[in-house]
Amino acid sequence: MKSSELSGFYRKSGEGRWQVIRNFGELTDAEIATIGNTGALDFDQVDRMIENVVGTMPLPLGIAVNFRINGTDRLVPMAIEEPSVVAAASNAAKLARVKGGFTASTSGPVMIGQIQIVGVPDPHGARMTILAHRDEILSIANEKDPVLVKFGGGAKDVEVRVLQTARGPMVIAHLLVDCRDAMGANAVNTMAEAVAPHLERWTGGRVYLRIISNLAVRRLARARAAFDKEAIGGEAVVDGILEAYAFAEADPFRCATHNKGIMNGVDAVVIATGNDWRAVEAGAHAYAAWKSGGYRPLTTWEKDANGDLIGTIELPMPVGLVGGATAVHPTARANVHLLGVKTAQELAEIVAAVGLAQNFAALRALATEGIQRGHMSLHARNIAATAGAVGHEIDEVAEVLVRERKVRMDRAAEVLAHIRAKRK
Ligand code: NAD
């Protein structure tokens, strides 16, 4: 029997690892070559990023056009495998330009490090004791990252909460760290660990967790755009979008998909710039649930006095330009160069604007023709290719599937067979 228990896999070279997976999965040489193709990266670079590397997983990289954010035009790189997302963002950005594009801002790049203290007999007293040591805590934390402090960042404040839990009261200290142009997880975690023994000493409790919170409520990115009612299809479209928004506000089943549509755009830019999209995802959905005590949309939609549509977005945006993969991944670096951003906050503003654009595009499509029509032609091409169509056959098969409104594998195979038979 095959065993997945492999000791020393990490010590093997690329060749050695390919050998193992080739045998285990009975892979062909072509499959190994595909997996092992590292594209724009050297194998050594990839091998340094994660463990047990065998290759890379390429994603399509597209450019969203038409974005004007705070008066500056941007071409926005988006890495995503889902059809229609880049086109929808570009289209929404074009419509937003009619009224000047997006305005965006941030709350500042402050992340929260949590330190969990248990076994404190007087949790409220301990809270006061910790707060009384605020300046000492900040200097212990900041000693750990003089570079961050030099750039104007570092630990800035301390907050303490007493939490009632299933295992009794806990004292939770929050270290508020200005991370400047870093996402900050490593910086914050290091600071939280440095502070922890002192908190134990002062409170008489025992520290367990010392880690960043992804509910980054002090690192928000915000954007606003006005959409001219005539440009987007008239009053009926504005009202349709407001109906769709009200539905999402009232119903978590709809809201999950509303926010997913936003994250289509957000994640694509976050990934293209080498950032931690899991952190952004976790923060976005936690924020959507936290800010008003129930799971709600990350955007708002209203009609102004002219009857034009006003959209806003606000969500945590822990993205960086230094640290993690952002500075070592050559494609991410090139994408950041293309964006022309100089600070993580500028990047966060762009990501928020793309999220808002994506939401507008999805709601407009849903409220008018339905989402599938736009999706279908690209989806049909994927189905055609999956059914075995190659080259110009892909478009021929896709066209029939869309025309017949039967975008299905079985029909694609039939149409392909028919086209090939005709050719013979
Ligand atoms: P990092 O530690 O690699 O780099 C950040 C450091 O760069 C700063 O601490 C500072 O010393 C230095 N620096 C230089 N110029 C700077 C500038 N202009 N602004 C700010 N700092 C500057 O990276 P990081 O951002 O601390 O950590 C990010 C990584 O942590 C990501 O890869 C993420 O996936 C990972 N991570 C995330 C979590 C999570 O829960 N979200 C947890 C652990 C790790």
mmCIF file of C-alpha atoms in Angstrom, residues 88-412:
data_model
loop_
_atom_site.group_PDB
_atom_site.id
_atom_site.type_symbol
_atom_site.label_atom_id
_atom_site.label_comp_id
_atom_site.label_asym_id
_atom_site.label_seq_id
_atom_site.Cartn_x
_atom_site.Cartn_y
_atom_site.Cartn_z
ATOM 1 C CA ALA A 88 -16.956 43.719 -14.543
ATOM 2 C CA ALA A 89 -14.523 45.807 -12.474
ATOM 3 C CA SER A 90 -13.338 47.658 -15.588
ATOM 4 C CA ASN A 91 -16.893 48.350 -16.659
ATOM 5 C CA ALA A 92 -17.943 49.602 -13.232
ATOM 6 C CA ALA A 93 -14.854 51.823 -13.058
ATOM 7 C CA LYS A 94 -15.774 53.306 -16.433
ATOM 8 C CA LEU A 95 -19.282 54.129 -15.221
ATOM 9 C CA ALA A 96 -17.888 55.625 -11.991
ATOM 10 C CA ARG A 97 -15.691 57.990 -14.038
ATOM 11 C CA VAL A 98 -18.783 59.854 -15.220
ATOM 12 C CA LYS A 99 -19.021 61.374 -11.733
ATOM 13 C CA GLY A 100 -15.263 61.618 -11.137
ATOM 14 C CA GLY A 101 -14.356 58.090 -10.080
ATOM 15 C CA PHE A 102 -13.704 56.850 -6.559
ATOM 16 C CA THR A 103 -12.685 58.718 -3.453
ATOM 17 C CA ALA A 104 -10.922 56.556 -0.901
ATOM 18 C CA SER A 105 -9.241 56.853 2.476
ATOM 19 C CA THR A 106 -7.936 54.717 5.317
ATOM 20 C CA SER A 107 -8.060 54.779 9.084
ATOM 21 C CA GLY A 108 -4.274 54.294 9.314
ATOM 22 C CA PRO A 109 -2.330 51.014 9.352
ATOM 23 C CA VAL A 110 -2.911 49.925 12.952
ATOM 24 C CA MET A 111 -3.097 46.210 13.761
ATOM 25 C CA ILE A 112 -4.086 44.618 17.055
ATOM 26 C CA GLY A 113 -1.927 42.043 18.866
ATOM 27 C CA GLN A 114 -3.811 39.991 21.445
ATOM 28 C CA ILE A 115 -2.359 38.621 24.667
ATOM 29 C CA GLN A 116 -4.553 36.175 26.580
ATOM 30 C CA ILE A 117 -4.063 36.032 30.351
ATOM 31 C CA VAL A 118 -5.906 33.391 32.363
ATOM 32 C CA GLY A 119 -6.040 32.448 36.031
ATOM 33 C CA VAL A 120 -6.216 36.025 37.253
ATOM 34 C CA PRO A 121 -8.226 36.178 40.496
ATOM 35 C CA ASP A 122 -8.980 39.907 40.137
ATOM 36 C CA PRO A 123 -9.375 40.468 36.381
ATOM 37 C CA HIS A 124 -10.661 44.044 36.675
ATOM 38 C CA GLY A 125 -7.865 44.951 39.040
ATOM 39 C CA ALA A 126 -5.391 43.324 36.668
ATOM 40 C CA ARG A 127 -6.806 45.397 33.830
ATOM 41 C CA MET A 128 -5.976 48.596 35.716
ATOM 42 C CA THR A 129 -2.511 47.320 36.598
ATOM 43 C CA ILE A 130 -1.750 46.599 32.940
ATOM 44 C CA LEU A 131 -3.046 49.993 31.815
ATOM 45 C CA ALA A 132 -0.883 51.683 34.457
ATOM 46 C CA HIS A 133 2.164 50.071 32.785
ATOM 47 C CA ARG A 134 1.158 51.353 29.329
ATOM 48 C CA ASP A 135 4.347 53.302 28.596
ATOM 49 C CA GLU A 136 6.581 50.470 29.782
ATOM 50 C CA ILE A 137 4.655 47.983 27.619
ATOM 51 C CA LEU A 138 5.018 50.216 24.564
ATOM 52 C CA SER A 139 8.747 50.595 25.045
ATOM 53 C CA ILE A 140 9.269 46.834 25.567
ATOM 54 C CA ALA A 141 7.326 46.210 22.358
ATOM 55 C CA ASN A 142 9.085 48.893 20.356
ATOM 56 C CA GLU A 143 12.544 47.659 21.330
ATOM 57 C CA LYS A 144 11.724 44.608 19.209
ATOM 58 C CA ASP A 145 11.321 46.548 15.972
ATOM 59 C CA PRO A 146 13.502 49.660 15.725
ATOM 60 C CA VAL A 147 13.103 49.632 11.929
ATOM 61 C CA LEU A 148 9.338 49.939 12.174
ATOM 62 C CA VAL A 149 9.730 52.698 14.777
ATOM 63 C CA LYS A 150 12.178 54.528 12.498
ATOM 64 C CA PHE A 151 9.496 54.602 9.790
ATOM 65 C CA GLY A 152 7.044 56.220 12.216
ATOM 66 C CA GLY A 153 5.304 52.991 13.219
ATOM 67 C CA GLY A 154 5.462 50.762 16.270
ATOM 68 C CA ALA A 155 3.318 50.018 19.303
ATOM 69 C CA LYS A 156 1.158 53.064 20.033
ATOM 70 C CA ASP A 157 -1.362 52.055 22.662
ATOM 71 C CA VAL A 158 -2.657 49.360 24.982
ATOM 72 C CA GLU A 159 -6.260 48.330 25.604
ATOM 73 C CA VAL A 160 -7.456 45.692 28.057
ATOM 74 C CA ARG A 161 -10.740 43.797 28.120
ATOM 75 C CA VAL A 162 -12.128 41.336 30.638
ATOM 76 C CA LEU A 163 -13.768 38.488 28.754
ATOM 77 C CA GLN A 164 -16.269 36.066 30.280
ATOM 78 C CA THR A 165 -15.605 32.644 28.778
ATOM 79 C CA ALA A 166 -16.612 29.011 29.283
ATOM 80 C CA ARG A 167 -13.412 28.594 31.312
ATOM 81 C CA GLY A 168 -13.954 31.643 33.443
ATOM 82 C CA PRO A 169 -12.862 35.249 33.111
ATOM 83 C CA MET A 170 -9.839 36.066 30.998
ATOM 84 C CA VAL A 171 -7.894 39.282 30.748
ATOM 85 C CA ILE A 172 -7.215 40.140 27.106
ATOM 86 C CA ALA A 173 -4.639 42.817 26.430
ATOM 87 C CA HIS A 174 -4.574 44.470 23.014
ATOM 88 C CA LEU A 175 -1.368 45.983 21.733
ATOM 89 C CA LEU A 176 -2.136 48.541 19.021
ATOM 90 C CA VAL A 177 0.697 48.588 16.519
ATOM 91 C CA ASP A 178 1.099 51.015 13.648
ATOM 92 C CA CYS A 179 2.535 48.734 10.954
ATOM 93 C CA ARG A 180 3.210 51.431 8.321
ATOM 94 C CA ASP A 181 3.891 49.622 5.031
ATOM 95 C CA ALA A 182 4.006 46.096 6.470
ATOM 96 C CA MET A 183 1.028 43.792 6.842
ATOM 97 C CA GLY A 184 2.556 43.390 10.264
ATOM 98 C CA ALA A 185 1.730 39.886 11.480
ATOM 99 C CA ASN A 186 5.338 39.003 12.247
ATOM 100 C CA ALA A 187 6.050 42.379 13.777
ATOM 101 C CA VAL A 188 2.944 42.304 15.975
ATOM 102 C CA ASN A 189 3.398 38.680 17.050
ATOM 103 C CA THR A 190 7.002 39.354 18.054
ATOM 104 C CA MET A 191 5.933 42.350 20.132
ATOM 105 C CA ALA A 192 3.086 40.434 21.783
ATOM 106 C CA GLU A 193 5.512 37.669 22.751
ATOM 107 C CA ALA A 194 7.986 40.167 24.190
ATOM 108 C CA VAL A 195 5.366 41.850 26.358
ATOM 109 C CA ALA A 196 3.746 38.633 27.622
ATOM 110 C CA PRO A 197 6.132 37.670 30.491
ATOM 111 C CA HIS A 198 5.816 41.161 31.953
ATOM 112 C CA LEU A 199 2.018 40.930 31.899
ATOM 113 C CA GLU A 200 2.269 37.596 33.729
ATOM 114 C CA ARG A 201 4.484 39.156 36.354
ATOM 115 C CA TRP A 202 2.250 42.189 36.901
ATOM 116 C CA THR A 203 -1.058 40.286 36.979
ATOM 117 C CA GLY A 204 -0.049 36.969 38.547
ATOM 118 C CA GLY A 205 -1.872 35.230 35.693
ATOM 119 C CA ARG A 206 -0.672 32.881 33.001
ATOM 120 C CA VAL A 207 -0.338 33.917 29.355
ATOM 121 C CA TYR A 208 -1.396 31.515 26.611
ATOM 122 C CA LEU A 209 -2.017 33.072 23.203
ATOM 123 C CA ARG A 210 0.039 35.975 21.865
ATOM 124 C CA ILE A 211 -1.031 36.678 18.323
ATOM 125 C CA ILE A 212 -2.341 39.260 15.879
ATOM 126 C CA SER A 213 -6.098 39.666 15.406
ATOM 127 C CA ASN A 214 -7.370 39.557 11.867
ATOM 128 C CA LEU A 215 -10.410 41.595 12.888
ATOM 129 C CA ALA A 216 -8.421 44.682 11.966
ATOM 130 C CA VAL A 217 -10.938 47.331 12.975
ATOM 131 C CA ARG A 218 -8.211 49.959 13.188
ATOM 132 C CA ARG A 219 -6.929 49.296 9.722
ATOM 133 C CA LEU A 220 -9.951 50.124 7.627
ATOM 134 C CA ALA A 221 -10.000 51.096 3.987
ATOM 135 C CA ARG A 222 -12.933 53.073 2.668
ATOM 136 C CA ALA A 223 -14.172 54.144 -0.738
ATOM 137 C CA ARG A 224 -17.130 56.034 -2.170
ATOM 138 C CA ALA A 225 -18.426 56.477 -5.693
ATOM 139 C CA ALA A 226 -21.404 58.129 -7.311
ATOM 140 C CA PHE A 227 -22.969 56.454 -10.334
ATOM 141 C CA ASP A 228 -24.913 58.683 -12.694
ATOM 142 C CA LYS A 229 -28.425 57.278 -12.997
ATOM 143 C CA GLU A 230 -28.674 57.802 -16.751
ATOM 144 C CA ALA A 231 -25.223 56.350 -17.398
ATOM 145 C CA ILE A 232 -26.040 53.139 -15.543
ATOM 146 C CA GLY A 233 -29.380 52.555 -17.267
ATOM 147 C CA GLY A 234 -31.928 54.820 -15.592
ATOM 148 C CA GLU A 235 -34.013 54.963 -12.477
ATOM 149 C CA ALA A 236 -35.171 51.363 -12.751
ATOM 150 C CA VAL A 237 -31.568 50.146 -12.495
ATOM 151 C CA VAL A 238 -30.918 52.361 -9.459
ATOM 152 C CA ASP A 239 -34.038 50.978 -7.785
ATOM 153 C CA GLY A 240 -33.109 47.415 -8.733
ATOM 154 C CA ILE A 241 -29.712 47.830 -7.085
ATOM 155 C CA LEU A 242 -31.332 49.281 -3.952
ATOM 156 C CA GLU A 243 -33.713 46.306 -3.819
ATOM 157 C CA ALA A 244 -30.764 43.920 -4.122
ATOM 158 C CA TYR A 245 -28.903 45.759 -1.365
ATOM 159 C CA ALA A 246 -31.917 45.716 0.968
ATOM 160 C CA PHE A 247 -32.170 41.962 0.409
ATOM 161 C CA ALA A 248 -28.511 41.489 1.420
ATOM 162 C CA GLU A 249 -28.966 43.667 4.487
ATOM 163 C CA ALA A 250 -31.926 41.623 5.650
ATOM 164 C CA ASP A 251 -30.717 38.120 4.818
ATOM 165 C CA PRO A 252 -27.376 36.464 5.634
ATOM 166 C CA PHE A 253 -27.912 33.872 2.873
ATOM 167 C CA ARG A 254 -27.925 36.643 0.304
ATOM 168 C CA CYS A 255 -25.364 38.733 2.196
ATOM 169 C CA ALA A 256 -22.722 35.979 2.024
ATOM 170 C CA THR A 257 -22.910 36.119 -1.770
ATOM 171 C CA HIS A 258 -23.097 39.928 -1.794
ATOM 172 C CA ASN A 259 -19.839 40.049 0.165
ATOM 173 C CA LYS A 260 -18.327 37.216 -1.870
ATOM 174 C CA GLY A 261 -18.813 39.343 -4.968
ATOM 175 C CA ILE A 262 -16.928 42.174 -3.267
ATOM 176 C CA MET A 263 -14.120 39.782 -2.341
ATOM 177 C CA ASN A 264 -13.825 38.653 -5.989
ATOM 178 C CA GLY A 265 -12.263 42.024 -6.672
ATOM 179 C CA VAL A 266 -10.533 42.498 -3.340
ATOM 180 C CA ASP A 267 -8.800 39.108 -3.312
ATOM 181 C CA ALA A 268 -7.681 39.408 -6.929
ATOM 182 C CA VAL A 269 -5.730 42.609 -6.203
ATOM 183 C CA VAL A 270 -4.503 41.326 -2.843
ATOM 184 C CA ILE A 271 -3.143 38.175 -4.515
ATOM 185 C CA ALA A 272 -1.631 40.094 -7.441
ATOM 186 C CA THR A 273 0.363 42.190 -4.978
ATOM 187 C CA GLY A 274 1.629 39.180 -3.022
ATOM 188 C CA ASN A 275 -0.452 39.914 0.056
ATOM 189 C CA ASP A 276 -2.073 37.546 2.548
ATOM 190 C CA TRP A 277 -5.590 37.138 1.163
ATOM 191 C CA ARG A 278 -6.634 34.817 3.999
ATOM 192 C CA ALA A 279 -5.990 37.655 6.452
ATOM 193 C CA VAL A 280 -8.033 40.034 4.301
ATOM 194 C CA GLU A 281 -10.840 37.471 3.886
ATOM 195 C CA ALA A 282 -10.951 36.684 7.599
ATOM 196 C CA GLY A 283 -10.970 40.379 8.469
ATOM 197 C CA ALA A 284 -13.653 41.272 5.948
ATOM 198 C CA HIS A 285 -16.189 38.680 7.049
ATOM 199 C CA ALA A 286 -15.463 39.135 10.751
ATOM 200 C CA TYR A 287 -15.951 42.890 10.307
ATOM 201 C CA ALA A 288 -19.194 42.311 8.394
ATOM 202 C CA ALA A 289 -20.496 40.409 11.417
ATOM 203 C CA TRP A 290 -18.949 42.567 14.144
ATOM 204 C CA LYS A 291 -19.813 46.116 13.186
ATOM 205 C CA SER A 292 -23.556 45.884 13.694
ATOM 206 C CA GLY A 293 -24.061 42.704 15.638
ATOM 207 C CA GLY A 294 -25.126 40.556 12.680
ATOM 208 C CA TYR A 295 -23.689 39.544 9.312
ATOM 209 C CA ARG A 296 -24.160 42.573 7.034
ATOM 210 C CA PRO A 297 -22.953 43.895 3.671
ATOM 211 C CA LEU A 298 -19.522 45.514 3.512
ATOM 212 C CA THR A 299 -21.006 48.125 1.185
ATOM 213 C CA THR A 300 -23.914 50.559 1.397
ATOM 214 C CA TRP A 301 -26.107 51.784 -1.499
ATOM 215 C CA GLU A 302 -28.306 54.865 -1.485
ATOM 216 C CA LYS A 303 -29.942 57.310 -3.868
ATOM 217 C CA ASP A 304 -28.895 60.964 -3.588
ATOM 218 C CA ALA A 305 -31.094 64.033 -4.143
ATOM 219 C CA ASN A 306 -30.523 63.790 -7.937
ATOM 220 C CA GLY A 307 -31.544 60.166 -7.987
ATOM 221 C CA ASP A 308 -27.942 59.062 -8.657
ATOM 222 C CA LEU A 309 -26.631 55.947 -6.961
ATOM 223 C CA ILE A 310 -24.134 56.405 -4.122
ATOM 224 C CA GLY A 311 -22.047 53.444 -3.045
ATOM 225 C CA THR A 312 -19.643 53.123 -0.140
ATOM 226 C CA ILE A 313 -17.424 50.377 1.188
ATOM 227 C CA GLU A 314 -15.541 49.996 4.471
ATOM 228 C CA LEU A 315 -13.518 46.958 5.443
ATOM 229 C CA PRO A 316 -10.286 45.961 7.172
ATOM 230 C CA MET A 317 -7.410 46.020 4.708
ATOM 231 C CA PRO A 318 -4.204 44.606 6.209
ATOM 232 C CA VAL A 319 -2.034 44.795 3.103
ATOM 233 C CA GLY A 320 1.629 45.674 2.899
ATOM 234 C CA LEU A 321 4.391 46.572 0.487
ATOM 235 C CA VAL A 322 7.229 45.141 2.599
ATOM 236 C CA GLY A 323 7.445 41.822 4.403
ATOM 237 C CA GLY A 324 5.883 38.473 3.591
ATOM 238 C CA ALA A 325 5.902 37.685 -0.123
ATOM 239 C CA THR A 326 5.169 41.241 -1.199
ATOM 240 C CA ALA A 327 8.764 42.272 -1.612
ATOM 241 C CA VAL A 328 10.262 38.956 -2.749
ATOM 242 C CA HIS A 329 7.736 37.779 -5.330
ATOM 243 C CA PRO A 330 8.895 39.331 -8.612
ATOM 244 C CA THR A 331 5.423 39.374 -10.180
ATOM 245 C CA ALA A 332 3.974 41.027 -7.065
ATOM 246 C CA ARG A 333 6.735 43.628 -7.177
ATOM 247 C CA ALA A 334 6.106 44.356 -10.840
ATOM 248 C CA ASN A 335 2.379 44.673 -10.141
ATOM 249 C CA VAL A 336 3.005 47.109 -7.283
ATOM 250 C CA HIS A 337 5.255 49.096 -9.623
ATOM 251 C CA LEU A 338 2.466 49.184 -12.221
ATOM 252 C CA LEU A 339 0.006 50.414 -9.589
ATOM 253 C CA GLY A 340 2.441 53.180 -8.721
ATOM 254 C CA VAL A 341 1.662 53.079 -5.007
ATOM 255 C CA LYS A 342 4.193 54.312 -2.505
ATOM 256 C CA THR A 343 2.454 53.325 0.735
ATOM 257 C CA ALA A 344 0.419 50.395 1.975
ATOM 258 C CA GLN A 345 -2.428 52.817 2.660
ATOM 259 C CA GLU A 346 -2.563 53.863 -0.999
ATOM 260 C CA LEU A 347 -2.728 50.187 -1.955
ATOM 261 C CA ALA A 348 -5.508 49.615 0.596
ATOM 262 C CA GLU A 349 -7.515 52.479 -0.937
ATOM 263 C CA ILE A 350 -7.234 50.957 -4.403
ATOM 264 C CA VAL A 351 -8.311 47.544 -3.140
ATOM 265 C CA ALA A 352 -11.366 49.091 -1.452
ATOM 266 C CA ALA A 353 -12.314 50.912 -4.653
ATOM 267 C CA VAL A 354 -12.061 47.676 -6.640
ATOM 268 C CA GLY A 355 -14.271 45.921 -4.066
ATOM 269 C CA LEU A 356 -16.890 48.638 -4.429
ATOM 270 C CA ALA A 357 -16.699 48.511 -8.236
ATOM 271 C CA GLN A 358 -17.087 44.736 -8.165
ATOM 272 C CA ASN A 359 -20.152 44.976 -5.946
ATOM 273 C CA PHE A 360 -21.717 47.601 -8.203
ATOM 274 C CA ALA A 361 -21.136 45.451 -11.284
ATOM 275 C CA ALA A 362 -22.616 42.353 -9.674
ATOM 276 C CA LEU A 363 -25.690 44.163 -8.327
ATOM 277 C CA ARG A 364 -26.306 45.913 -11.633
ATOM 278 C CA ALA A 365 -26.098 42.651 -13.535
ATOM 279 C CA LEU A 366 -28.312 40.853 -11.020
ATOM 280 C CA ALA A 367 -30.861 43.635 -10.970
ATOM 281 C CA THR A 368 -31.065 43.780 -14.760
ATOM 282 C CA GLU A 369 -30.186 40.931 -17.088
ATOM 283 C CA GLY A 370 -29.214 38.400 -14.411
ATOM 284 C CA ILE A 371 -25.645 37.395 -13.761
ATOM 285 C CA GLN A 372 -25.502 34.427 -16.083
ATOM 286 C CA ARG A 373 -25.666 36.151 -19.459
ATOM 287 C CA GLY A 374 -22.409 37.994 -18.938
ATOM 288 C CA HIS A 375 -20.831 34.977 -17.293
ATOM 289 C CA MET A 376 -21.995 32.485 -19.840
ATOM 290 C CA SER A 377 -19.830 33.225 -22.835
ATOM 291 C CA LEU A 378 -16.623 32.860 -20.833
ATOM 292 C CA HIS A 379 -18.014 29.931 -18.915
ATOM 293 C CA ALA A 380 -19.032 28.308 -22.210
ATOM 294 C CA ARG A 381 -15.458 28.603 -23.474
ATOM 295 C CA ASN A 382 -14.218 26.862 -20.324
ATOM 296 C CA ILE A 383 -16.785 24.099 -20.773
ATOM 297 C CA ALA A 384 -15.859 23.737 -24.452
ATOM 298 C CA ALA A 385 -12.170 23.410 -23.571
ATOM 299 C CA THR A 386 -12.977 20.909 -20.828
ATOM 300 C CA ALA A 387 -14.945 18.853 -23.342
ATOM 301 C CA GLY A 388 -11.799 18.626 -25.456
ATOM 302 C CA ALA A 389 -12.185 21.510 -27.914
ATOM 303 C CA VAL A 390 -8.896 23.072 -29.013
ATOM 304 C CA GLY A 391 -7.966 26.219 -30.929
ATOM 305 C CA HIS A 392 -10.832 27.711 -32.929
ATOM 306 C CA GLU A 393 -13.105 24.817 -31.922
ATOM 307 C CA ILE A 394 -13.424 26.446 -28.490
ATOM 308 C CA ASP A 395 -15.203 29.524 -29.851
ATOM 309 C CA GLU A 396 -17.298 27.472 -32.265
ATOM 310 C CA VAL A 397 -18.563 25.162 -29.543
ATOM 311 C CA ALA A 398 -19.054 27.999 -27.045
ATOM 312 C CA GLU A 399 -21.123 29.987 -29.502
ATOM 313 C CA VAL A 400 -23.539 27.082 -29.982
ATOM 314 C CA LEU A 401 -23.827 26.467 -26.237
ATOM 315 C CA VAL A 402 -24.620 30.133 -25.520
ATOM 316 C CA ARG A 403 -27.075 30.385 -28.424
ATOM 317 C CA GLU A 404 -28.908 27.280 -27.274
ATOM 318 C CA ARG A 405 -28.612 28.333 -23.594
ATOM 319 C CA LYS A 406 -27.269 24.872 -22.852
ATOM 320 C CA VAL A 407 -23.870 25.522 -21.333
ATOM 321 C CA ARG A 408 -23.293 21.946 -20.278
ATOM 322 C CA MET A 409 -20.531 19.380 -20.706
ATOM 323 C CA ASP A 410 -22.731 16.780 -22.401
ATOM 324 C CA ARG A 411 -23.935 19.272 -25.001
ATOM 325 C CA ALA A 412 -20.386 20.586 -25.516
#
